GROMACS .gro file of C-alpha atoms in nm:
model
  192
    1UNK     CA    1   6.064  10.328  13.153
    2UNK     CA    2   6.328  10.412  12.891
    3UNK     CA    3   6.100  10.278  12.615
    4UNK     CA    4   5.814  10.494  12.737
    5UNK     CA    5   6.036  10.804  12.752
    6UNK     CA    6   6.172  10.732  12.406
    7UNK     CA    7   5.820  10.685  12.265
    8UNK     CA    8   5.707  11.013  12.422
    9UNK     CA    9   6.009  11.194  12.279
   10UNK     CA   10   5.942  11.050  11.933
   11UNK     CA   11   5.576  11.156  11.940
   12UNK     CA   12   5.670  11.504  12.061
   13UNK     CA   13   5.927  11.535  11.780
   14UNK     CA   14   5.673  11.430  11.515
   15UNK     CA   15   5.420  11.681  11.644
   16UNK     CA   16   5.684  11.953  11.622
   17UNK     CA   17   5.749  11.863  11.258
   18UNK     CA   18   5.378  11.860  11.174
   19UNK     CA   19   5.277  12.166  10.976
   20UNK     CA   20   4.975  12.362  11.095
   21UNK     CA   21   4.751  12.519  10.835
   22UNK     CA   22   4.637  12.866  10.946
   23UNK     CA   23   4.365  12.898  10.680
   24UNK     CA   24   4.006  12.785  10.718
   25UNK     CA   25   3.819  12.575  10.462
   26UNK     CA   26   4.138  12.505  10.264
   27UNK     CA   27   3.984  12.227  10.057
   28UNK     CA   28   3.656  12.414  10.001
   29UNK     CA   29   3.444  12.132  10.144
   30UNK     CA   30   3.227  12.409  10.291
   31UNK     CA   31   3.199  12.591   9.958
   32UNK     CA   32   3.311  12.954   9.966
   33UNK     CA   33   3.272  12.994  10.344
   34UNK     CA   34   3.569  13.188  10.495
   35UNK     CA   35   3.673  13.308  10.146
   36UNK     CA   36   3.569  13.653  10.027
   37UNK     CA   37   3.559  13.791   9.677
   38UNK     CA   38   3.478  13.638   9.341
   39UNK     CA   39   3.497  13.265   9.424
   40UNK     CA   40   3.197  13.044   9.350
   41UNK     CA   41   3.123  12.677   9.404
   42UNK     CA   42   3.101  12.445   9.102
   43UNK     CA   43   2.727  12.408   9.173
   44UNK     CA   44   2.689  12.788   9.146
   45UNK     CA   45   2.840  12.774   8.799
   46UNK     CA   46   2.568  12.562   8.639
   47UNK     CA   47   2.414  12.739   8.337
   48UNK     CA   48   2.101  12.940   8.415
   49UNK     CA   49   1.975  12.905   8.060
   50UNK     CA   50   1.919  12.558   7.915
   51UNK     CA   51   2.064  12.685   7.584
   52UNK     CA   52   2.402  12.764   7.746
   53UNK     CA   53   2.671  12.502   7.700
   54UNK     CA   54   2.767  12.362   8.041
   55UNK     CA   55   3.134  12.371   8.143
   56UNK     CA   56   3.273  12.089   8.356
   57UNK     CA   57   3.416  12.259   8.666
   58UNK     CA   58   3.421  11.932   8.859
   59UNK     CA   59   3.237  11.892   9.185
   60UNK     CA   60   3.503  12.020   9.426
   61UNK     CA   61   3.698  12.338   9.470
   62UNK     CA   62   3.639  12.711   9.437
   63UNK     CA   63   3.582  12.849   9.088
   64UNK     CA   64   3.709  13.197   9.006
   65UNK     CA   65   3.545  13.308   8.681
   66UNK     CA   66   3.772  13.544   8.488
   67UNK     CA   67   3.627  13.881   8.392
   68UNK     CA   68   3.692  14.027   8.046
   69UNK     CA   69   3.808  14.372   8.162
   70UNK     CA   70   3.899  14.358   8.533
   71UNK     CA   71   4.091  14.147   8.783
   72UNK     CA   72   3.918  13.891   9.007
   73UNK     CA   73   4.024  13.792   9.359
   74UNK     CA   74   3.960  13.569   9.658
   75UNK     CA   75   4.076  13.672  10.004
   76UNK     CA   76   4.107  13.525  10.353
   77UNK     CA   77   4.232  13.695  10.669
   78UNK     CA   78   4.446  13.497  10.912
   79UNK     CA   79   4.680  13.514  11.212
   80UNK     CA   80   4.987  13.306  11.284
   81UNK     CA   81   5.244  13.279  11.562
   82UNK     CA   82   5.511  13.205  11.303
   83UNK     CA   83   5.726  13.445  11.102
   84UNK     CA   84   5.749  13.193  10.817
   85UNK     CA   85   5.471  13.018  10.624
   86UNK     CA   86   5.457  12.795  10.319
   87UNK     CA   87   5.179  12.866  10.075
   88UNK     CA   88   5.061  12.551   9.897
   89UNK     CA   89   4.809  12.577   9.614
   90UNK     CA   90   4.661  12.309   9.390
   91UNK     CA   91   4.460  12.448   9.101
   92UNK     CA   92   4.348  12.376   8.748
   93UNK     CA   93   4.221  12.578   8.456
   94UNK     CA   94   3.874  12.533   8.314
   95UNK     CA   95   3.866  12.437   7.944
   96UNK     CA   96   3.947  12.726   7.706
   97UNK     CA   97   4.082  12.953   7.982
   98UNK     CA   98   4.303  13.238   7.864
   99UNK     CA   99   4.463  13.528   8.050
  100UNK     CA  100   4.498  13.877   7.905
  101UNK     CA  101   4.803  13.936   7.688
  102UNK     CA  102   4.787  14.316   7.726
  103UNK     CA  103   5.085  14.463   7.912
  104UNK     CA  104   4.868  14.738   8.064
  105UNK     CA  105   4.648  14.481   8.241
  106UNK     CA  106   4.945  14.385   8.462
  107UNK     CA  107   5.042  14.736   8.578
  108UNK     CA  108   4.967  14.840   8.940
  109UNK     CA  109   4.787  14.521   9.037
  110UNK     CA  110   4.681  14.647   9.386
  111UNK     CA  111   4.484  14.929   9.222
  112UNK     CA  112   4.327  14.679   8.980
  113UNK     CA  113   4.183  14.477   9.272
  114UNK     CA  114   4.076  14.780   9.479
  115UNK     CA  115   4.361  14.769   9.731
  116UNK     CA  116   4.489  15.123   9.676
  117UNK     CA  117   4.651  15.142  10.020
  118UNK     CA  118   4.914  14.891   9.904
  119UNK     CA  119   5.222  15.015   9.721
  120UNK     CA  120   5.190  14.961   9.347
  121UNK     CA  121   5.360  14.663   9.181
  122UNK     CA  122   5.320  14.485   8.850
  123UNK     CA  123   5.232  14.127   8.766
  124UNK     CA  124   5.380  13.901   8.500
  125UNK     CA  125   5.184  13.889   8.176
  126UNK     CA  126   4.993  13.563   8.138
  127UNK     CA  127   4.990  13.477   8.508
  128UNK     CA  128   4.794  13.522   8.827
  129UNK     CA  129   4.929  13.632   9.163
  130UNK     CA  130   4.960  13.540   9.529
  131UNK     CA  131   4.983  13.816   9.788
  132UNK     CA  132   5.032  13.802  10.165
  133UNK     CA  133   5.024  14.124  10.364
  134UNK     CA  134   5.100  14.232  10.719
  135UNK     CA  135   4.840  14.503  10.776
  136UNK     CA  136   4.998  14.699  11.058
  137UNK     CA  137   5.343  14.706  10.901
  138UNK     CA  138   5.217  14.790  10.549
  139UNK     CA  139   5.425  14.507  10.403
  140UNK     CA  140   5.328  14.280  10.119
  141UNK     CA  141   5.485  13.967   9.974
  142UNK     CA  142   5.377  13.881   9.621
  143UNK     CA  143   5.452  13.627   9.352
  144UNK     CA  144   5.329  13.548   9.000
  145UNK     CA  145   5.212  13.204   8.894
  146UNK     CA  146   5.233  13.124   8.524
  147UNK     CA  147   5.012  12.819   8.455
  148UNK     CA  148   5.148  12.545   8.230
  149UNK     CA  149   4.822  12.535   8.036
  150UNK     CA  150   4.578  12.254   7.984
  151UNK     CA  151   4.322  12.137   8.238
  152UNK     CA  152   4.534  11.905   8.453
  153UNK     CA  153   4.582  12.002   8.819
  154UNK     CA  154   4.897  12.201   8.895
  155UNK     CA  155   5.070  12.258   9.227
  156UNK     CA  156   5.246  12.572   9.345
  157UNK     CA  157   5.444  12.614   9.668
  158UNK     CA  158   5.627  12.918   9.801
  159UNK     CA  159   5.775  13.009  10.137
  160UNK     CA  160   5.714  13.353  10.283
  161UNK     CA  161   5.956  13.469  10.552
  162UNK     CA  162   5.981  13.776  10.777
  163UNK     CA  163   5.614  13.795  10.872
  164UNK     CA  164   5.529  13.970  11.197
  165UNK     CA  165   5.394  13.702  11.438
  166UNK     CA  166   5.045  13.763  11.579
  167UNK     CA  167   4.981  14.043  11.328
  168UNK     CA  168   4.657  14.046  11.127
  169UNK     CA  169   4.738  13.922  10.777
  170UNK     CA  170   4.562  13.876  10.447
  171UNK     CA  171   4.608  13.616  10.177
  172UNK     CA  172   4.486  13.744   9.841
  173UNK     CA  173   4.485  13.536   9.524
  174UNK     CA  174   4.432  13.758   9.220
  175UNK     CA  175   4.350  13.673   8.861
  176UNK     CA  176   4.392  13.897   8.555
  177UNK     CA  177   4.127  13.973   8.295
  178UNK     CA  178   4.056  13.685   8.062
  179UNK     CA  179   3.808  13.417   7.967
  180UNK     CA  180   3.725  13.090   8.140
  181UNK     CA  181   3.803  13.021   8.505
  182UNK     CA  182   4.066  12.909   8.754
  183UNK     CA  183   3.953  12.631   8.988
  184UNK     CA  184   4.127  12.625   9.327
  185UNK     CA  185   4.132  12.270   9.464
  186UNK     CA  186   4.336  12.330   9.780
  187UNK     CA  187   4.500  12.634   9.940
  188UNK     CA  188   4.693  12.615  10.267
  189UNK     CA  189   4.936  12.834  10.461
  190UNK     CA  190   5.146  12.597  10.665
  191UNK     CA  191   5.365  12.681  10.963
  192UNK     CA  192   5.616  12.457  11.138
   0.00000   0.00000   0.00000
């Protein structure tokens, strides 16, 4: 009986430590389903004209083509019972990807992505941004990601605390003007 109780306690403890991902389609196996905005599947990125040089985006992930003059974004709404989440992102850059080097492109990022209700804040030149917002409390948590460069996968993790449990929330990943594309391979918001 003691062995059975101990085994049950161990299993219960492991389940408690298991992180729950509150996002849907985190590995993009269902393409862009559940993600809104500028994301496209690698299959969608095939050249329309046979004279265009194809770019290897791989066969998995969500491709965010950079625009020359404006910011791009992908968004997913979510709810969580937790006040703390860990955002985990694996991404890579398509060949020849560059981000704008103009200071003015990083001023008032919410306005640049059409989210004028958010308080203005600036991004770091040469990087893209993560944003998590609590809608009803008008709060936003944001961070800049400066890629290392090259086309190898990179991983980013950040913990966001002081969220309002059960509140509607939005995860927004935003990308500055530039050329090329960012390829998201996995995005999760994990709770404990």
